[in-house]
Amino acid sequence: MDETIKNHSLTSHVNGAHSDTRTQKREDYLEWPEYFMAVAFLSAQRSKDPSSQVGACIVNQENKIVGIGYNGMPNGCNDDLLPWSRSAENKLDTKYPYVCHAELNAIMNKNSADVKGCTMYVALFPCNECAKLIIQAGIKDVIYLSDKYHDSPEMTASRRLLNLAGIAYKQFKPKQVKIVIDFNSINHSDVETAQST
Ligand SMILES: [Zn+2]
């Protein structure tokens, strides 16, 4: 399999096919870390931020997703009336005082009583404000993909806080750089199943 995962046989066993190729389980299924990071990235596609789309996915110790979030303006605040720019003469005309980061939204969106002991998958290394939230929420591990702002004061402060709080953080090295979601694949596998039974 090349860098792209193909899910063309996803439904074949569900449909009860009996050909030789269908009696073995799939070997190219998505592993948990890839799956959770992909959920974070898919969620990021919801973001309206023109310059940065970040997603986060919180997972408990049973590999169940308990929170998903992406960066956006606070609930009920019309995002057409708030600025999206990264720089302006007046800081109030940039997005920074207003936007909620993906980590904050993932924690606030939690569908469990709390996120203690959970792992957060996030596209970008968390800033210092998100590090505070992660620590106070009781999250134990952070798996991030990019650390492109590593030398900024925000990230430096973040590492300082996470280190002091004993929260592990690790860069995610995906096995494939691309995962394609092909809505047509479900039709392809139906055809295959029909031919083999
Ligand atoms: Zn942040």
Short mmCIF file of C-alpha atoms and ligand atoms in Angstrom, two decimals:
data_model
loop_
_atom_site.label_atom_id
_atom_site.label_comp_id
_atom_site.label_asym_id
_atom_site.label_seq_id
_atom_site.Cartn_x
_atom_site.Cartn_y
_atom_site.Cartn_z
CA MET A 1 0.00 0.00 0.00
CA ASP A 2 1.43 3.37 -0.88
CA GLU A 3 0.99 6.52 1.15
CA THR A 4 -2.74 6.54 0.55
CA ILE A 5 -5.05 4.25 2.48
CA LYS A 6 -7.74 2.71 0.37
CA ASN A 7 -10.84 1.53 2.13
CA HIS A 8 -12.36 -0.19 -0.87
CA SER A 9 -13.05 -3.44 0.99
CA LEU A 10 -14.49 -1.81 4.10
CA THR A 11 -17.97 -3.27 3.78
CA SER A 12 -17.22 -6.55 2.05
CA HIS A 13 -17.17 -8.76 5.16
CA VAL A 14 -20.26 -7.05 6.52
CA ASN A 15 -22.16 -8.21 3.48
CA GLY A 16 -21.17 -11.83 4.11
CA ALA A 17 -19.08 -12.49 1.02
CA HIS A 18 -17.44 -15.93 0.93
CA SER A 19 -14.74 -15.63 -1.70
CA ASP A 20 -11.16 -16.48 -0.62
CA THR A 21 -10.12 -12.86 -0.52
CA ARG A 22 -12.85 -12.04 2.02
CA THR A 23 -12.17 -14.70 4.64
CA GLN A 24 -9.07 -12.91 5.94
CA LYS A 25 -9.45 -9.74 7.92
CA ARG A 26 -8.24 -6.50 6.32
CA GLU A 27 -4.62 -5.70 7.10
CA ASP A 28 -4.63 -2.12 5.82
CA TYR A 29 -7.19 -0.82 8.27
CA LEU A 30 -6.57 2.52 9.97
CA GLU A 31 -4.74 2.14 13.29
CA TRP A 32 -5.98 4.04 16.34
CA PRO A 33 -3.43 6.91 16.36
CA GLU A 34 -3.89 7.55 12.64
CA TYR A 35 -7.64 7.40 13.10
CA PHE A 36 -7.72 9.92 15.97
CA MET A 37 -5.34 12.33 14.26
CA ALA A 38 -7.40 12.05 11.08
CA VAL A 39 -10.55 12.89 13.08
CA ALA A 40 -8.75 16.00 14.37
CA PHE A 41 -7.79 16.99 10.83
CA LEU A 42 -11.28 16.32 9.47
CA SER A 43 -12.76 18.48 12.21
CA ALA A 44 -10.32 21.27 11.25
CA GLN A 45 -12.02 21.42 7.87
CA ARG A 46 -14.98 23.01 9.67
CA SER A 47 -12.87 26.04 10.61
CA LYS A 48 -13.62 29.39 8.98
CA ASP A 49 -10.18 30.78 9.81
CA PRO A 50 -8.60 31.66 6.44
CA SER A 51 -5.02 31.24 7.64
CA SER A 52 -5.03 28.40 10.15
CA GLN A 53 -7.30 25.37 10.48
CA VAL A 54 -6.60 23.33 13.60
CA GLY A 55 -8.51 20.36 14.96
CA ALA A 56 -8.30 18.44 18.23
CA CYS A 57 -9.68 15.06 19.30
CA ILE A 58 -9.79 13.85 22.92
CA VAL A 59 -9.70 10.11 23.53
CA ASN A 60 -10.21 8.23 26.77
CA GLN A 61 -8.33 5.16 27.99
CA GLU A 62 -10.81 2.88 26.21
CA ASN A 63 -9.99 4.46 22.83
CA LYS A 64 -13.34 6.21 22.82
CA ILE A 65 -13.58 9.75 21.47
CA VAL A 66 -14.98 12.04 24.15
CA GLY A 67 -14.44 15.47 22.57
CA ILE A 68 -13.74 17.06 19.20
CA GLY A 69 -13.07 20.72 18.41
CA TYR A 70 -11.66 23.14 15.88
CA ASN A 71 -10.70 26.80 16.01
CA GLY A 72 -13.52 29.28 15.67
CA MET A 73 -15.28 32.28 17.17
CA PRO A 74 -17.22 31.78 20.43
CA ASN A 75 -20.76 30.40 20.29
CA GLY A 76 -23.36 33.01 19.46
CA CYS A 77 -20.78 35.53 18.26
CA ASN A 78 -21.44 36.23 14.61
CA ASP A 79 -18.19 35.36 12.87
CA ASP A 80 -18.96 37.78 10.07
CA LEU A 81 -18.71 40.62 12.59
CA LEU A 82 -15.32 39.63 14.00
CA PRO A 83 -11.93 40.07 12.31
CA TRP A 84 -9.97 37.12 10.91
CA SER A 85 -6.71 38.93 10.17
CA ARG A 86 -3.39 38.01 11.79
CA SER A 87 -2.01 41.52 11.95
CA ALA A 88 -3.43 45.02 12.26
CA GLU A 89 -2.41 48.32 13.79
CA ASN A 90 -4.86 47.70 16.59
CA LYS A 91 -4.78 44.23 18.13
CA LEU A 92 -8.56 44.46 18.48
CA ASP A 93 -8.73 44.24 14.69
CA THR A 94 -6.99 40.85 14.65
CA LYS A 95 -8.58 37.48 15.39
CA TYR A 96 -6.42 36.76 18.42
CA PRO A 97 -8.49 38.37 21.20
CA TYR A 98 -11.62 36.54 20.03
CA VAL A 99 -10.92 33.14 18.52
CA CYS A 100 -11.30 29.92 20.52
CA HIS A 101 -8.58 27.39 19.86
CA ALA A 102 -9.37 23.80 18.90
CA GLU A 103 -8.14 22.47 22.23
CA LEU A 104 -10.50 24.72 24.20
CA ASN A 105 -13.44 23.70 22.02
CA ALA A 106 -12.59 19.99 22.24
CA ILE A 107 -12.50 20.20 26.03
CA MET A 108 -15.70 22.25 26.24
CA ASN A 109 -17.46 19.93 23.77
CA LYS A 110 -16.71 16.84 25.86
CA ASN A 111 -19.52 14.32 26.01
CA SER A 112 -18.24 12.64 29.16
CA ALA A 113 -18.33 13.92 32.75
CA ASP A 114 -14.67 14.90 32.51
CA VAL A 115 -11.54 14.28 30.43
CA LYS A 116 -9.25 13.20 33.27
CA GLY A 117 -6.57 10.76 32.14
CA CYS A 118 -7.43 11.29 28.47
CA THR A 119 -5.13 11.82 25.49
CA MET A 120 -5.49 14.82 23.21
CA TYR A 121 -4.64 14.49 19.51
CA VAL A 122 -4.08 17.91 18.00
CA ALA A 123 -2.73 19.19 14.69
CA LEU A 124 -0.51 21.89 16.21
CA PHE A 125 1.48 21.91 19.44
CA PRO A 126 -0.79 23.68 22.00
CA CYS A 127 -0.12 27.30 22.95
CA ASN A 128 0.34 28.34 26.57
CA GLU A 129 -3.35 29.24 27.03
CA CYS A 130 -4.39 25.79 25.80
CA ALA A 131 -1.69 24.17 27.93
CA LYS A 132 -3.39 25.73 30.97
CA LEU A 133 -6.73 24.26 29.91
CA ILE A 134 -5.19 20.85 29.20
CA ILE A 135 -3.57 20.80 32.63
CA GLN A 136 -6.68 21.93 34.50
CA ALA A 137 -8.86 19.47 32.61
CA GLY A 138 -6.66 16.57 33.74
CA ILE A 139 -5.56 15.48 30.28
CA LYS A 140 -2.48 13.29 30.64
CA ASP A 141 -0.96 13.09 27.13
CA VAL A 142 -0.77 15.36 24.11
CA ILE A 143 -0.04 13.96 20.65
CA TYR A 144 0.61 16.74 18.14
CA LEU A 145 1.55 16.72 14.49
CA SER A 146 3.21 20.07 13.79
CA ASP A 147 5.44 22.15 16.01
CA LYS A 148 5.97 24.98 13.55
CA TYR A 149 5.83 27.71 16.22
CA HIS A 150 8.31 25.90 18.47
CA ASP A 151 10.45 28.96 19.21
CA SER A 152 7.62 31.38 19.99
CA PRO A 153 7.13 32.57 23.60
CA GLU A 154 3.68 30.91 23.65
CA MET A 155 5.06 27.48 22.84
CA THR A 156 8.04 27.91 25.14
CA ALA A 157 5.72 28.81 28.02
CA SER A 158 3.49 25.91 27.07
CA ARG A 159 6.34 23.38 27.29
CA ARG A 160 7.35 24.86 30.63
CA LEU A 161 3.84 24.38 32.02
CA LEU A 162 3.34 20.90 30.56
CA ASN A 163 6.73 19.78 31.88
CA LEU A 164 5.97 21.08 35.37
CA ALA A 165 2.54 19.44 35.37
CA GLY A 166 4.01 16.12 34.23
CA ILE A 167 1.98 15.96 31.03
CA ALA A 168 3.61 13.90 28.30
CA TYR A 169 3.72 15.29 24.79
CA LYS A 170 4.90 13.51 21.68
CA GLN A 171 5.09 14.39 18.02
CA PHE A 172 3.00 12.14 15.82
CA LYS A 173 4.78 10.53 12.88
CA PRO A 174 2.08 9.29 10.52
CA LYS A 175 2.71 6.07 8.62
CA GLN A 176 1.20 7.67 5.54
CA VAL A 177 1.09 11.39 4.83
CA LYS A 178 -2.32 11.27 3.23
CA ILE A 179 -5.62 9.59 4.04
CA VAL A 180 -8.25 9.96 1.34
CA ILE A 181 -11.96 9.81 2.09
CA ASP A 182 -13.65 8.64 -1.07
CA PHE A 183 -17.46 8.65 -0.77
CA ASN A 184 -17.58 6.54 -3.92
CA SER A 185 -15.71 3.65 -2.28
CA ILE A 186 -18.92 2.30 -0.75
CA ASN A 187 -20.34 1.80 -4.24
CA HIS A 188 -17.17 0.13 -5.49
CA SER A 189 -17.18 -2.43 -2.70
CA ASP A 190 -20.87 -3.24 -3.33
CA VAL A 191 -20.01 -4.10 -6.91
CA GLU A 192 -17.14 -6.34 -5.80
CA THR A 193 -19.34 -8.15 -3.30
CA ALA A 194 -22.09 -8.74 -5.83
CA GLN A 195 -19.62 -10.26 -8.27
CA SER A 196 -18.01 -12.59 -5.75
CA THR A 197 -21.16 -14.15 -4.27
ZN ZN B 1 -4.10 27.50 22.01
#
